[in-house]
Coordinates of C-alpha atoms in Angstrom, one line a residue:
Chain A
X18 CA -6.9 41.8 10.3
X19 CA -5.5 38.9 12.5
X20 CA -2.1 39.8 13.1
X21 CA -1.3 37.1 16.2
X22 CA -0.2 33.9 15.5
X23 CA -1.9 32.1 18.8
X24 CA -5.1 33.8 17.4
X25 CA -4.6 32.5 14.0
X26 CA -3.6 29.1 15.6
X27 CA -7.4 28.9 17.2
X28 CA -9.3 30.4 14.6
X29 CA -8.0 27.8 11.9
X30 CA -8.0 24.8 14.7
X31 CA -11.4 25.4 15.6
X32 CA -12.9 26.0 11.8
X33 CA -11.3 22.8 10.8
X34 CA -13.3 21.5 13.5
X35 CA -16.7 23.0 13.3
X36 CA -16.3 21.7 9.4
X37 CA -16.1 18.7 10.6
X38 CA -18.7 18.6 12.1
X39 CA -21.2 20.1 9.6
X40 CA -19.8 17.6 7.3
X41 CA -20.5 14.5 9.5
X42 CA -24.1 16.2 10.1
X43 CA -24.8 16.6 6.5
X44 CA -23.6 12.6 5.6
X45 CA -25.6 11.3 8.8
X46 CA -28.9 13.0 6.6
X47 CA -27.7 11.3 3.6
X48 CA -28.0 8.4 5.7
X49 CA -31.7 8.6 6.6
X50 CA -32.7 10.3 4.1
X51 CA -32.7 7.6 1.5
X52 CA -35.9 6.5 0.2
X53 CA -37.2 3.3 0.7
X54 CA -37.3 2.1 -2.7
X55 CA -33.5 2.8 -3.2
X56 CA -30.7 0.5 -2.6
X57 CA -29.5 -0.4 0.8
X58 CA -32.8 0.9 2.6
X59 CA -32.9 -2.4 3.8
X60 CA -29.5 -1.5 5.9
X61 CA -29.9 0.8 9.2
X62 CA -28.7 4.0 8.6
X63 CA -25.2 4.8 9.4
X64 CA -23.9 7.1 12.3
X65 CA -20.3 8.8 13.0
X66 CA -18.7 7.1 16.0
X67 CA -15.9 9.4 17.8
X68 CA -12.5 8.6 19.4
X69 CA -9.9 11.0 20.7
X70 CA -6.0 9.9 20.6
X71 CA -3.0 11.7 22.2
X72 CA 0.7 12.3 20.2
X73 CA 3.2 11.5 23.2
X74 CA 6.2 13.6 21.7
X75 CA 9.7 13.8 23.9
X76 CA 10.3 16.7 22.5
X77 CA 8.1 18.5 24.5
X78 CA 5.0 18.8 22.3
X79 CA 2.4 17.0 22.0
X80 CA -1.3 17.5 21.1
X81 CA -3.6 14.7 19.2
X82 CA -6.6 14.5 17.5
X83 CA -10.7 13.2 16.9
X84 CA -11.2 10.5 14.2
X85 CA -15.0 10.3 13.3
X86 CA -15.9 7.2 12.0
X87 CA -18.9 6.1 9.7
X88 CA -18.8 1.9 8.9
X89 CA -21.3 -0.2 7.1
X90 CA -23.7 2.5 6.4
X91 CA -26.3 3.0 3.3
X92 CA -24.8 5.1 1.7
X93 CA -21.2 5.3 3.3
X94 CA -19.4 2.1 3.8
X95 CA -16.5 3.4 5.2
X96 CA -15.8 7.4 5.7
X97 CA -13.6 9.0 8.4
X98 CA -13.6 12.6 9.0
X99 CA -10.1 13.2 11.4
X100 CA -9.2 16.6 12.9
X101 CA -5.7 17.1 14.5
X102 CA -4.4 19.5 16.6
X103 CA 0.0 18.8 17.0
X104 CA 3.3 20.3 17.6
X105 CA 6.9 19.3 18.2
X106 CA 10.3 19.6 16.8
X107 CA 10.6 17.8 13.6
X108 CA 13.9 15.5 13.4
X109 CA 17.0 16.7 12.2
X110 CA 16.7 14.9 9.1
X111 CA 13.0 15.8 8.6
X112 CA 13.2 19.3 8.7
X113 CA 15.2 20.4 6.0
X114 CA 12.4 19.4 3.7
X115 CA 9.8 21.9 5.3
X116 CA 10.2 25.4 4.7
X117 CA 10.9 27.2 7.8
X118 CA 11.8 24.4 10.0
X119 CA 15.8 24.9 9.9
X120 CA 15.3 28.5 11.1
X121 CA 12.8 27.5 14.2
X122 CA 14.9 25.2 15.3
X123 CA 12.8 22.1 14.2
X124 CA 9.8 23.4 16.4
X125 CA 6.5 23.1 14.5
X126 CA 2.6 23.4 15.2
X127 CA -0.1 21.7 12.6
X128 CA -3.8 21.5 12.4
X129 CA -5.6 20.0 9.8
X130 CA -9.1 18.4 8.7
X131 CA -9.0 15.4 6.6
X132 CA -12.0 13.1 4.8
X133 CA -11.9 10.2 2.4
X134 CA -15.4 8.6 1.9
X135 CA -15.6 5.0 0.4
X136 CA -18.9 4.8 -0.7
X137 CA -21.0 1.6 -0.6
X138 CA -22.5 1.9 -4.3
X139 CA -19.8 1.6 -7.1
X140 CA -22.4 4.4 -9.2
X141 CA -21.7 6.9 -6.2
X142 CA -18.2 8.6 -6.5
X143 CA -15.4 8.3 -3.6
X144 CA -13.7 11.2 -2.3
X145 CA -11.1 12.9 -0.6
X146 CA -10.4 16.1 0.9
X147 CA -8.5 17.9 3.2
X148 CA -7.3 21.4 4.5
X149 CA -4.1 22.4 7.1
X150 CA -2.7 25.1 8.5
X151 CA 1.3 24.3 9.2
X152 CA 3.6 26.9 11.1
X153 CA 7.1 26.6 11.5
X154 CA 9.5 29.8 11.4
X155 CA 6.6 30.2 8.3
X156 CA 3.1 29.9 8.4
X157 CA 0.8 28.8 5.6
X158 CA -2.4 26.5 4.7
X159 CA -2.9 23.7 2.4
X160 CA -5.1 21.1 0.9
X161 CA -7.6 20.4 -1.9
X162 CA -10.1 17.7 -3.0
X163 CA -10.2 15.4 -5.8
X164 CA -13.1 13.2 -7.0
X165 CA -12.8 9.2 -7.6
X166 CA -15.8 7.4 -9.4
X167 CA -15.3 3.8 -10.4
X168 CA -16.5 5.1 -13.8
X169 CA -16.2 8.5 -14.6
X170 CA -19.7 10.6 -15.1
X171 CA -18.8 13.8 -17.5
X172 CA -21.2 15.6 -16.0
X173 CA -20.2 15.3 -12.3
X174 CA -16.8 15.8 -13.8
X175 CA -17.8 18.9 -15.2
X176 CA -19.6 20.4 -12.2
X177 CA -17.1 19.0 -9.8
X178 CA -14.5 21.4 -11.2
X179 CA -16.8 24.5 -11.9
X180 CA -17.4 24.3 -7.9
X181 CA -14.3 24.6 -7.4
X182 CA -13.6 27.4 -10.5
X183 CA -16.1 29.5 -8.9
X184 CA -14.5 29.2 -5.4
X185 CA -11.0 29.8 -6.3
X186 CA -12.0 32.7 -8.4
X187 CA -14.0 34.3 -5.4
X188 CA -10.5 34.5 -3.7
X189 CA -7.7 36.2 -4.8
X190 CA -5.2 34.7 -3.2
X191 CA -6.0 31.0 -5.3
X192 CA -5.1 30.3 -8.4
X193 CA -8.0 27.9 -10.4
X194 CA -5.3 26.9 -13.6
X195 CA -2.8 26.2 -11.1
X196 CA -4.5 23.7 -8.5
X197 CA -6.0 22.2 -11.0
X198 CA -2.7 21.1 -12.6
X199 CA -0.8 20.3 -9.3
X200 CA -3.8 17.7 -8.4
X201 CA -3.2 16.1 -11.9
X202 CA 0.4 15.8 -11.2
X203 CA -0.3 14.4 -7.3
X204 CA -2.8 12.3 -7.5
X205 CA -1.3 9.9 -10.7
X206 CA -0.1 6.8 -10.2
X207 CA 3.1 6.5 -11.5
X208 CA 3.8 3.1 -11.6
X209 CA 0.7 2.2 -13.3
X210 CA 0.8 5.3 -15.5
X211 CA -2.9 6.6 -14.8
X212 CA -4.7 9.0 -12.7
X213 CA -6.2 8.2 -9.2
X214 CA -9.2 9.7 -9.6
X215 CA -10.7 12.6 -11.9
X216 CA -9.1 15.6 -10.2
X217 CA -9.8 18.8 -8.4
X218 CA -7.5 21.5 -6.8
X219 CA -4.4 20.8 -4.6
X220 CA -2.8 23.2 -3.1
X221 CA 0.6 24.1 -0.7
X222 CA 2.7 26.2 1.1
X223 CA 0.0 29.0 0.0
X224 CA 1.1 32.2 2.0
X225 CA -0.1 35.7 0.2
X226 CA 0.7 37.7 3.2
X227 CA -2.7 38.0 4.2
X228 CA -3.5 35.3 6.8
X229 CA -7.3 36.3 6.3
X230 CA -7.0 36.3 2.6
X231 CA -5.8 32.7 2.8
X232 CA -7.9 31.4 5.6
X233 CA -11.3 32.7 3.9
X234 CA -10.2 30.9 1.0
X235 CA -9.6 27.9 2.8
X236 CA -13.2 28.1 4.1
X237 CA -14.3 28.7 1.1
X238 CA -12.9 25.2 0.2
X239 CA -15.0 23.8 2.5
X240 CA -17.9 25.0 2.1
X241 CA -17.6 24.6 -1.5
X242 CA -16.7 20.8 -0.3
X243 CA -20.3 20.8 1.3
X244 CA -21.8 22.3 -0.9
X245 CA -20.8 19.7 -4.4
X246 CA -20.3 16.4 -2.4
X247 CA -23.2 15.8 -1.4
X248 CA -25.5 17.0 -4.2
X249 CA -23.0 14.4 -6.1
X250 CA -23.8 11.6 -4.3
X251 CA -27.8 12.2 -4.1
X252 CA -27.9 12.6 -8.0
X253 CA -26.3 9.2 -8.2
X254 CA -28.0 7.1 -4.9
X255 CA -31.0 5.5 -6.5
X256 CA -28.8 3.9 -9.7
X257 CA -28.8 0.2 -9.2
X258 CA -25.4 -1.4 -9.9
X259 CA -24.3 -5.0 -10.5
X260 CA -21.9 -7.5 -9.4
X261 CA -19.6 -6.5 -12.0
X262 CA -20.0 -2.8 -11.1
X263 CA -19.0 -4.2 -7.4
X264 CA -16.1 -6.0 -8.8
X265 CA -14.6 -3.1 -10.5
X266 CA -15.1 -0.9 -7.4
X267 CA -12.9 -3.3 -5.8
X268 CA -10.3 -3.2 -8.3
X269 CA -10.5 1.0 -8.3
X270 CA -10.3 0.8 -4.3
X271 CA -7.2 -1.3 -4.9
X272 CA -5.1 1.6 -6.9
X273 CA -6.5 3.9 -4.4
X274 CA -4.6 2.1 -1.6
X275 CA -1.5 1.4 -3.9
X276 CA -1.9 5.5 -4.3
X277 CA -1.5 6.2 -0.7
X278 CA 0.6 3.9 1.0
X279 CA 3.0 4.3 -2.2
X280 CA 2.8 7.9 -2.7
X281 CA 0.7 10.1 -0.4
X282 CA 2.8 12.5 1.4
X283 CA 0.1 12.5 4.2
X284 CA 0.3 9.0 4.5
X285 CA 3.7 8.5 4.3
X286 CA 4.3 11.5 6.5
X287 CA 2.3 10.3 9.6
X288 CA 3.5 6.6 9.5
X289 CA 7.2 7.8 9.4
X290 CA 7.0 10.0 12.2
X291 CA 5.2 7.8 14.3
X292 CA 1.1 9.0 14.2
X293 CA -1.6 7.0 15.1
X294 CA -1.9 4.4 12.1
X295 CA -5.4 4.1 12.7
X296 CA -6.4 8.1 12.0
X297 CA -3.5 7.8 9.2
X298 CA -4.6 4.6 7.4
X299 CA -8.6 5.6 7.7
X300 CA -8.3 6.7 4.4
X301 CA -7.4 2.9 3.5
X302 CA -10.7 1.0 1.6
X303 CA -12.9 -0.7 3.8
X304 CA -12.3 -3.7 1.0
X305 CA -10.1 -3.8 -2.3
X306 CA -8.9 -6.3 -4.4
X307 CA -5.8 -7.1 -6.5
X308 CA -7.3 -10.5 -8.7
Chain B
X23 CA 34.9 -23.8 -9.3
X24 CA 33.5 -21.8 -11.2
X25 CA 35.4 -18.6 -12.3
X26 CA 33.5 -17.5 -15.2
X27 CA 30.8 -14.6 -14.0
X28 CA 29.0 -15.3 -17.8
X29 CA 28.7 -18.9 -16.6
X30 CA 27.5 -17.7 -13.2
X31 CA 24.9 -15.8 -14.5
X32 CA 23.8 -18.6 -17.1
X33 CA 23.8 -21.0 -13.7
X34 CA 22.0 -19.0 -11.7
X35 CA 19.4 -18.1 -14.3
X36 CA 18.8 -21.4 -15.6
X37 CA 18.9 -22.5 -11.4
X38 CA 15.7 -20.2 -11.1
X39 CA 14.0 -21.0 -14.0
X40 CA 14.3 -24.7 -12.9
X41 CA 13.2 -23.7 -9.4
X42 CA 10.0 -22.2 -10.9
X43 CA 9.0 -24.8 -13.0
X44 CA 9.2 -27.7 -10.0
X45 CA 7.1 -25.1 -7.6
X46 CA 4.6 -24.9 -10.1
X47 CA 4.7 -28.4 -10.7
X48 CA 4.5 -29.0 -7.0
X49 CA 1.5 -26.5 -6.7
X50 CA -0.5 -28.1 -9.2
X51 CA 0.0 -31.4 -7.4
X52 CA -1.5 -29.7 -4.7
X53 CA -4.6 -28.5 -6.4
X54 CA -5.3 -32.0 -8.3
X55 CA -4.9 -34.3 -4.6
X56 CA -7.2 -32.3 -2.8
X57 CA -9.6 -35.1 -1.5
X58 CA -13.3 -34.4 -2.3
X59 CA -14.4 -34.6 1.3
X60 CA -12.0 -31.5 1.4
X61 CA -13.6 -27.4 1.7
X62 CA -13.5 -26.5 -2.1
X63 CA -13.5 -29.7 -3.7
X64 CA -16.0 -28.0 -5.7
X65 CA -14.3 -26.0 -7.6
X66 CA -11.8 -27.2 -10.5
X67 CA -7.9 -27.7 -9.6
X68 CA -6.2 -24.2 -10.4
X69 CA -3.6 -24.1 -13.1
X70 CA -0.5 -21.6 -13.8
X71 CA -0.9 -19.3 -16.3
X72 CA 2.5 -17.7 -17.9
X73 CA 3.2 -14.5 -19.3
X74 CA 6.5 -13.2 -20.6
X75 CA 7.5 -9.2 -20.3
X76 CA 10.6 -7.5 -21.6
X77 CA 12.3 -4.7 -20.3
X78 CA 13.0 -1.4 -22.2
X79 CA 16.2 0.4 -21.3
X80 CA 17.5 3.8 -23.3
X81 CA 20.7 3.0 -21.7
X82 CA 21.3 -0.2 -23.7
X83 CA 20.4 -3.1 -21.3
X84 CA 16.6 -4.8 -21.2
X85 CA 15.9 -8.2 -20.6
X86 CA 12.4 -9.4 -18.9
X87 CA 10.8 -11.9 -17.3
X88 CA 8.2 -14.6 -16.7
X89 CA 5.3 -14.5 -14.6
X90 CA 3.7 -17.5 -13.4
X91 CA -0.1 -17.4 -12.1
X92 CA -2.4 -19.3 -10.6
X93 CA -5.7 -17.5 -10.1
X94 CA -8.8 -18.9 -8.2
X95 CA -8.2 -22.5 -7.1
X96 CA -8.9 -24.7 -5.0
X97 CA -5.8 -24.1 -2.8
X98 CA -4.1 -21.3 -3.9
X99 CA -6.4 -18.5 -4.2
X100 CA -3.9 -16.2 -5.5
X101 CA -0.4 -17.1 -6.2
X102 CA 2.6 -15.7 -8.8
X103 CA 5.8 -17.1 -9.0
X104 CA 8.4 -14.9 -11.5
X105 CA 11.5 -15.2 -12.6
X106 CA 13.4 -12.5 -14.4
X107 CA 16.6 -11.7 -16.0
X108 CA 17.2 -7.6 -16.0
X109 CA 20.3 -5.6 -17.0
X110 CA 21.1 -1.8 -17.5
X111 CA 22.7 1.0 -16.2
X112 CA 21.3 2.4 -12.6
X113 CA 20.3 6.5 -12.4
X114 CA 23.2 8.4 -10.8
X115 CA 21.0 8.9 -8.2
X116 CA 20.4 5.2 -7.1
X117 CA 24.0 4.1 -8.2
X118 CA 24.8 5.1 -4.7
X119 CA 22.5 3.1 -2.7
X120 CA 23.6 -0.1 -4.3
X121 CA 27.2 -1.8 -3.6
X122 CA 29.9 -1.4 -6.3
X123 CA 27.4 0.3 -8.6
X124 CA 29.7 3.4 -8.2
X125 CA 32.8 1.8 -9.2
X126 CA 30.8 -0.3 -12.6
X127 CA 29.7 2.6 -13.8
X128 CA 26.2 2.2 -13.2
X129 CA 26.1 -0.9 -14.8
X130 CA 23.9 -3.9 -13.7
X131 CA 22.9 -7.2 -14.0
X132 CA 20.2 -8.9 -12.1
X133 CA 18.4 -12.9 -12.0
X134 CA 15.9 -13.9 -9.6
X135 CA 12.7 -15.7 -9.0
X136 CA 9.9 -14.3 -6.6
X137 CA 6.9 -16.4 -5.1
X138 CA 4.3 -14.7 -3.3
X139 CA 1.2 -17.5 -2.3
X140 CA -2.5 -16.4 -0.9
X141 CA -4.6 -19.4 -0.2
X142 CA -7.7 -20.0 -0.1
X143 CA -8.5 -21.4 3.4
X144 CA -7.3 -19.0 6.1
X145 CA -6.3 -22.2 7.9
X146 CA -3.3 -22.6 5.5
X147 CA -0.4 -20.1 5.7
X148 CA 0.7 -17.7 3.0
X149 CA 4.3 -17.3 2.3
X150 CA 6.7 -15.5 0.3
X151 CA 9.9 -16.7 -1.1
X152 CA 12.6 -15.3 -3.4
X153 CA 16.5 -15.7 -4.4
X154 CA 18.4 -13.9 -6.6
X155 CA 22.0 -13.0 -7.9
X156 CA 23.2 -9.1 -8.7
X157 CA 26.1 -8.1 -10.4
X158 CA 27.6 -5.1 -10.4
X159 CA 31.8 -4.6 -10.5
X160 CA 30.7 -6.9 -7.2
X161 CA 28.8 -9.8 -7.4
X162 CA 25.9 -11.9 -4.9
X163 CA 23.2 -13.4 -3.8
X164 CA 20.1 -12.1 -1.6
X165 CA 16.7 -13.8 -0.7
X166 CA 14.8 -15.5 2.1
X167 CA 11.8 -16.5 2.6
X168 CA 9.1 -16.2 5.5
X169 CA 6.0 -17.7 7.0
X170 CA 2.3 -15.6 7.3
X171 CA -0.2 -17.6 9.0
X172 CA -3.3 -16.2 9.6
X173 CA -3.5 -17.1 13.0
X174 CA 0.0 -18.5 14.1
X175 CA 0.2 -22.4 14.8
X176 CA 3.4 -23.1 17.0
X177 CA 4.0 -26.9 15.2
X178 CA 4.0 -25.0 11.7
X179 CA 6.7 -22.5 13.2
X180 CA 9.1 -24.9 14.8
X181 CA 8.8 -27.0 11.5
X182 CA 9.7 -24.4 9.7
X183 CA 12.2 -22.6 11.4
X184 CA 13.8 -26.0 12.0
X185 CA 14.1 -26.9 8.0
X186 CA 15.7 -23.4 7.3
X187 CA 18.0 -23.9 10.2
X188 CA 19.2 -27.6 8.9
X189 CA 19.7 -25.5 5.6
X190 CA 21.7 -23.0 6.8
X191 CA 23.4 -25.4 8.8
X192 CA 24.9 -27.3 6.3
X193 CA 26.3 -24.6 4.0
X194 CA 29.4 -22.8 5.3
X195 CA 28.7 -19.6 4.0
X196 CA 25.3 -19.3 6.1
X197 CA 24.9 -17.7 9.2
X198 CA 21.4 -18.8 10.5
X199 CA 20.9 -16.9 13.3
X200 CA 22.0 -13.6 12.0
X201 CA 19.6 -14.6 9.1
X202 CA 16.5 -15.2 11.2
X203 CA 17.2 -11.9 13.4
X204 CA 17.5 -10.1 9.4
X205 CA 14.1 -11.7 8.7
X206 CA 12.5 -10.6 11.7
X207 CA 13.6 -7.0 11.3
X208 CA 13.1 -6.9 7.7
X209 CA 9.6 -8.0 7.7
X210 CA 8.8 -6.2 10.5
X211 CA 5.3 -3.3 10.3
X212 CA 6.8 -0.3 12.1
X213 CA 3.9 1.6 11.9
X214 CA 1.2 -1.3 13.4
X215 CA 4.7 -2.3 15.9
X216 CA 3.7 -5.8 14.9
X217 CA 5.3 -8.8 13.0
X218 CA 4.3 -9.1 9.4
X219 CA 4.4 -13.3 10.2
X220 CA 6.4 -15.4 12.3
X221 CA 9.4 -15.1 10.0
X222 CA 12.4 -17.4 8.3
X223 CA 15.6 -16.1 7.1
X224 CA 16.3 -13.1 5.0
X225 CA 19.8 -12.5 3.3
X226 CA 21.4 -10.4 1.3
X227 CA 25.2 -9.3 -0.2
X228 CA 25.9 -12.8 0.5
X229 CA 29.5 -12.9 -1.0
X230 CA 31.6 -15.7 0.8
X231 CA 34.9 -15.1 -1.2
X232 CA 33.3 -19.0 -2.8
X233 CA 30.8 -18.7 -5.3
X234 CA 30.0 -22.4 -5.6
X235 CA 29.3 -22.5 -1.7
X236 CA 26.8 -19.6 -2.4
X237 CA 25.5 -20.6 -4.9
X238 CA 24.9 -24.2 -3.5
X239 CA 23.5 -22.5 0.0
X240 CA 20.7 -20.4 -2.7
X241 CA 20.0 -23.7 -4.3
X242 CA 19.8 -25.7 -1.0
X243 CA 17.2 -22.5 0.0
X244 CA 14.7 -23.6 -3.1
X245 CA 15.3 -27.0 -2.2
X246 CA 14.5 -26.3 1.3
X247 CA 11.2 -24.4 0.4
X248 CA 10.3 -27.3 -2.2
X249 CA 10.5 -29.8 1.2
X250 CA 8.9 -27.6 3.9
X251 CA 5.7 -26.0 2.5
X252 CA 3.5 -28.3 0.4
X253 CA 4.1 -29.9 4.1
X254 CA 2.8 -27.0 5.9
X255 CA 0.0 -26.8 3.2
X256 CA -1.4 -30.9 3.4
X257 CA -1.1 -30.1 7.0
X258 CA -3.8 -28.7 7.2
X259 CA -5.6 -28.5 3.6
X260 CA -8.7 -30.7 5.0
X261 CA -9.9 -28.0 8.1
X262 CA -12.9 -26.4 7.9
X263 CA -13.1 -22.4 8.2
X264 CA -15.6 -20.4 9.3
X265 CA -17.1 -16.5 8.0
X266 CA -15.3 -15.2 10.7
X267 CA -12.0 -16.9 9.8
X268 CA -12.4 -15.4 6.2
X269 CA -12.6 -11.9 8.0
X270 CA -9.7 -12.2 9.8
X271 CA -7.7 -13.9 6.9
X272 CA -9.1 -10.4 5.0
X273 CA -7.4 -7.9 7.8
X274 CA -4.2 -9.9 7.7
X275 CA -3.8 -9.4 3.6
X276 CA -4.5 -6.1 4.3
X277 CA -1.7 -5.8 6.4
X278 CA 0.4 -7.6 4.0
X279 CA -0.5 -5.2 1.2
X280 CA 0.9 -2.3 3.9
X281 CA 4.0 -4.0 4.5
X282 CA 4.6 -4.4 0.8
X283 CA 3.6 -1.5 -0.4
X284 CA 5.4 0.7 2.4
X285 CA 8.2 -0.8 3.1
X286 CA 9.3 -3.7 1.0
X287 CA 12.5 -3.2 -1.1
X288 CA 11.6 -5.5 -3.7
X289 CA 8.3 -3.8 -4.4
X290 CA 9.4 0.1 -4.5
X291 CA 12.8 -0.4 -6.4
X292 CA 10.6 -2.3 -8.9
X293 CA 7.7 0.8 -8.9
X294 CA 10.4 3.5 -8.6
X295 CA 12.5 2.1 -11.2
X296 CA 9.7 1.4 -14.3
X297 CA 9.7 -2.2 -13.6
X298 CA 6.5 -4.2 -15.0
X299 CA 3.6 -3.0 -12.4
X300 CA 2.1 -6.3 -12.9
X301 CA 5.2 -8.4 -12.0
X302 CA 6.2 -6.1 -9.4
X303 CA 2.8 -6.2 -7.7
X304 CA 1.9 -9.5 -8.4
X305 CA 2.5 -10.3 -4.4
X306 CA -0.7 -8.5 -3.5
X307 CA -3.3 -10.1 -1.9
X308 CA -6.5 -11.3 -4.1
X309 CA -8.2 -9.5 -1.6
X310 CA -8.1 -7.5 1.1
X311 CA -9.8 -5.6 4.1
X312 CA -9.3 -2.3 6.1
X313 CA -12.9 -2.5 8.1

């Protein structure tokens, strides 16, 4: 049992990162793995590029993070996989809306992976997904995924949310029903009165009292994350799609951004408190339209 | 003078519906004189499209609006001028944020018009103009209007700056330099530390003690606008552009759609509040890039 909170601190820090990079690895063989005949081959494949930024924080704190970066691939058109390692004191203002954050004075630390993938084919799913670990006086992860195709499939619907059934039910610190529900309520768009995407899990603040309960659950997220992405997306590469299906991808990308500049916590979160813009709008579309 | 506050409202309504209708005219002039030597000659002269919403309130107000479009022309690639006409009671929640909203009760009443123009050729500015008049048991006039070049041209800025200045100028109830400064902050990206455009004037609670001198400094605004940017827009309708131009014109929108979507007032009262999405949103770009 892991009962010290630095050693919690680097065992979730540096999972978040070897995720990411098992994820970039597995979407750099998507990459060159597509067959000749299939749309695209005609584009070289696409590779991650890597920058490092640094949070200057006059509190005292500090830290920063790796944004890995995939543009103008075959299969990915835009995808950035961002890992972050910060702490500080949160505002006055800011931290009466985290738990803990009155009672440690403001002083916070905050690790977290985060992927969106804009995919270049309209027939291949989008997606997002991300996993934290946040301590303030309190200590607790959160995350989840949710799946965006321009048109939904049923069946990738379907075995989108059994991967995730079966993982939260191999944990007993998640609760499936629950998740399920919250990403519903998070990911809608209220002003346009529909859902972002097709759903998934999201979860917060989720604390059992057994840090290794918690964080083998939140592995299991990600592996579970590796696991259905990617067989997603090969099930789906070879389709051809049309102008129109192009067009409407467009228009789908444009209620994504309207989604997280509007509404995302995340998003909303790091450009208030002064983040880098660049890791915190990657998740913007590498095009969209509003006609 | 008038001392009526029906017969304001009924003046100022009828001033933006008016205003509207000689933009629109003025637009379409535009999109008929283009010379055929001119880039997009090709394609036919755009023409405004209307479409008329109303308003559902439980708490006994309504009213609607009128949204003016021109889609795909030869100018204007994307452009929406509305005008509504809105009353009702505000939550008790927002009655606070909104002067002598408190003291009426909650009630409101609210008349404006709203232009947001993308064009076509990345050589010809976009701008964004609005005026309108709120009542609550207080009573004014907010608005402005400012300049987004895709790649700033000094002449167009001096022009510009100069005609809103001579506006100003010759109303006694406008303070032009405190306007500008308001602009500049207002429209200002916080999280990109970078100008949304090279500005104008931006107003609000304008409440001289004179209605008439308002209202004649909001008219002299629209009259202003009417003079300057057609200008701006012959200026230089007959350049050439190149691919690269397009991109950069791309990467701009998307930084309007940020700025909009983020932070603009406008744009999240009317999301936050169950105004018409499409009216409310109707100032995002055609399209837009986040490469």
């Amino acid at each position: 049992m892991t009962d010290n909170l630095d050693e919690k601190k680097t065992l979730a820090a540096e999972w978040f990162a070897a995720l990411r990079d098992r994820i970039c690895a597995e979407f750099e063989r998507l990459e060159t793995e597509l067959a000749d005949d299939m749309p695209h081959a005609d584009l070289a494949p696409g590779k991650f590029e890597r920058t490092t930024w640094e949070r200057p924080d006059e509190s005292g704190g500090g830290g920063g993070g790796t944004m890995a970066v995939m543009r103008g691939g075959r299969v990915f058109e835009k995808v950035g996989v961002n890992i972050s390692k910060v702490g500080g004191t949160f505002s006055e203002q800011f931290r009466k809306e985290i738990p803990g954050a009155e009672e440690s004075g403001g002083a916070f630390w905050a690790s977290g992976v985060s992927l969106v993938a804009h995919m270049r084919s309209p027939k291949v799913p989008a997606i997002h997904m991300n996993t934290r670990m946040i301590v303030t006086s309190k200590s607790w992860f959160g995350g989840g995924t949710d799946l965006n195709p321009m048109v939904e499939v049923p069946q990738d619907t379907a075995d989108f949310h059994a991967a995730l059934k079966r993982t939260c039910d191999a944990h007993a610190c998640a609760d499936y029903p629950r998740y399920k529900e919250w990403c519903d309520e998070y990911f809608f768009i209220k002003h346009r009165n529909q859902a972002r995407g097709v759903g998934g899990i999201f979860f917060d603040y989720l604390d059992s009292g057994d840090w290794d309960v918690d964080f083998a659950f939140v592995r299991g997220v990600g592996e579970c994350f590796l696991d259905i992405y990617p067989a997603l997306v090969r099930r789906h590469l070879g389709e051809t799609w049309t102008a129109e299906d192009r067009e409407w991808q467009l228009r789908k990308r444009g209620l994504y951004a309207e989604f997280n500049l509007v509404y995302d916590r995340g998003t909303r979160f790091g450009l208030m408190t002064g983040g880098n813009p660049e890791a915190v709008l990657m998740s913007l579309p590498p095009e969209a339209k509003w006609p």
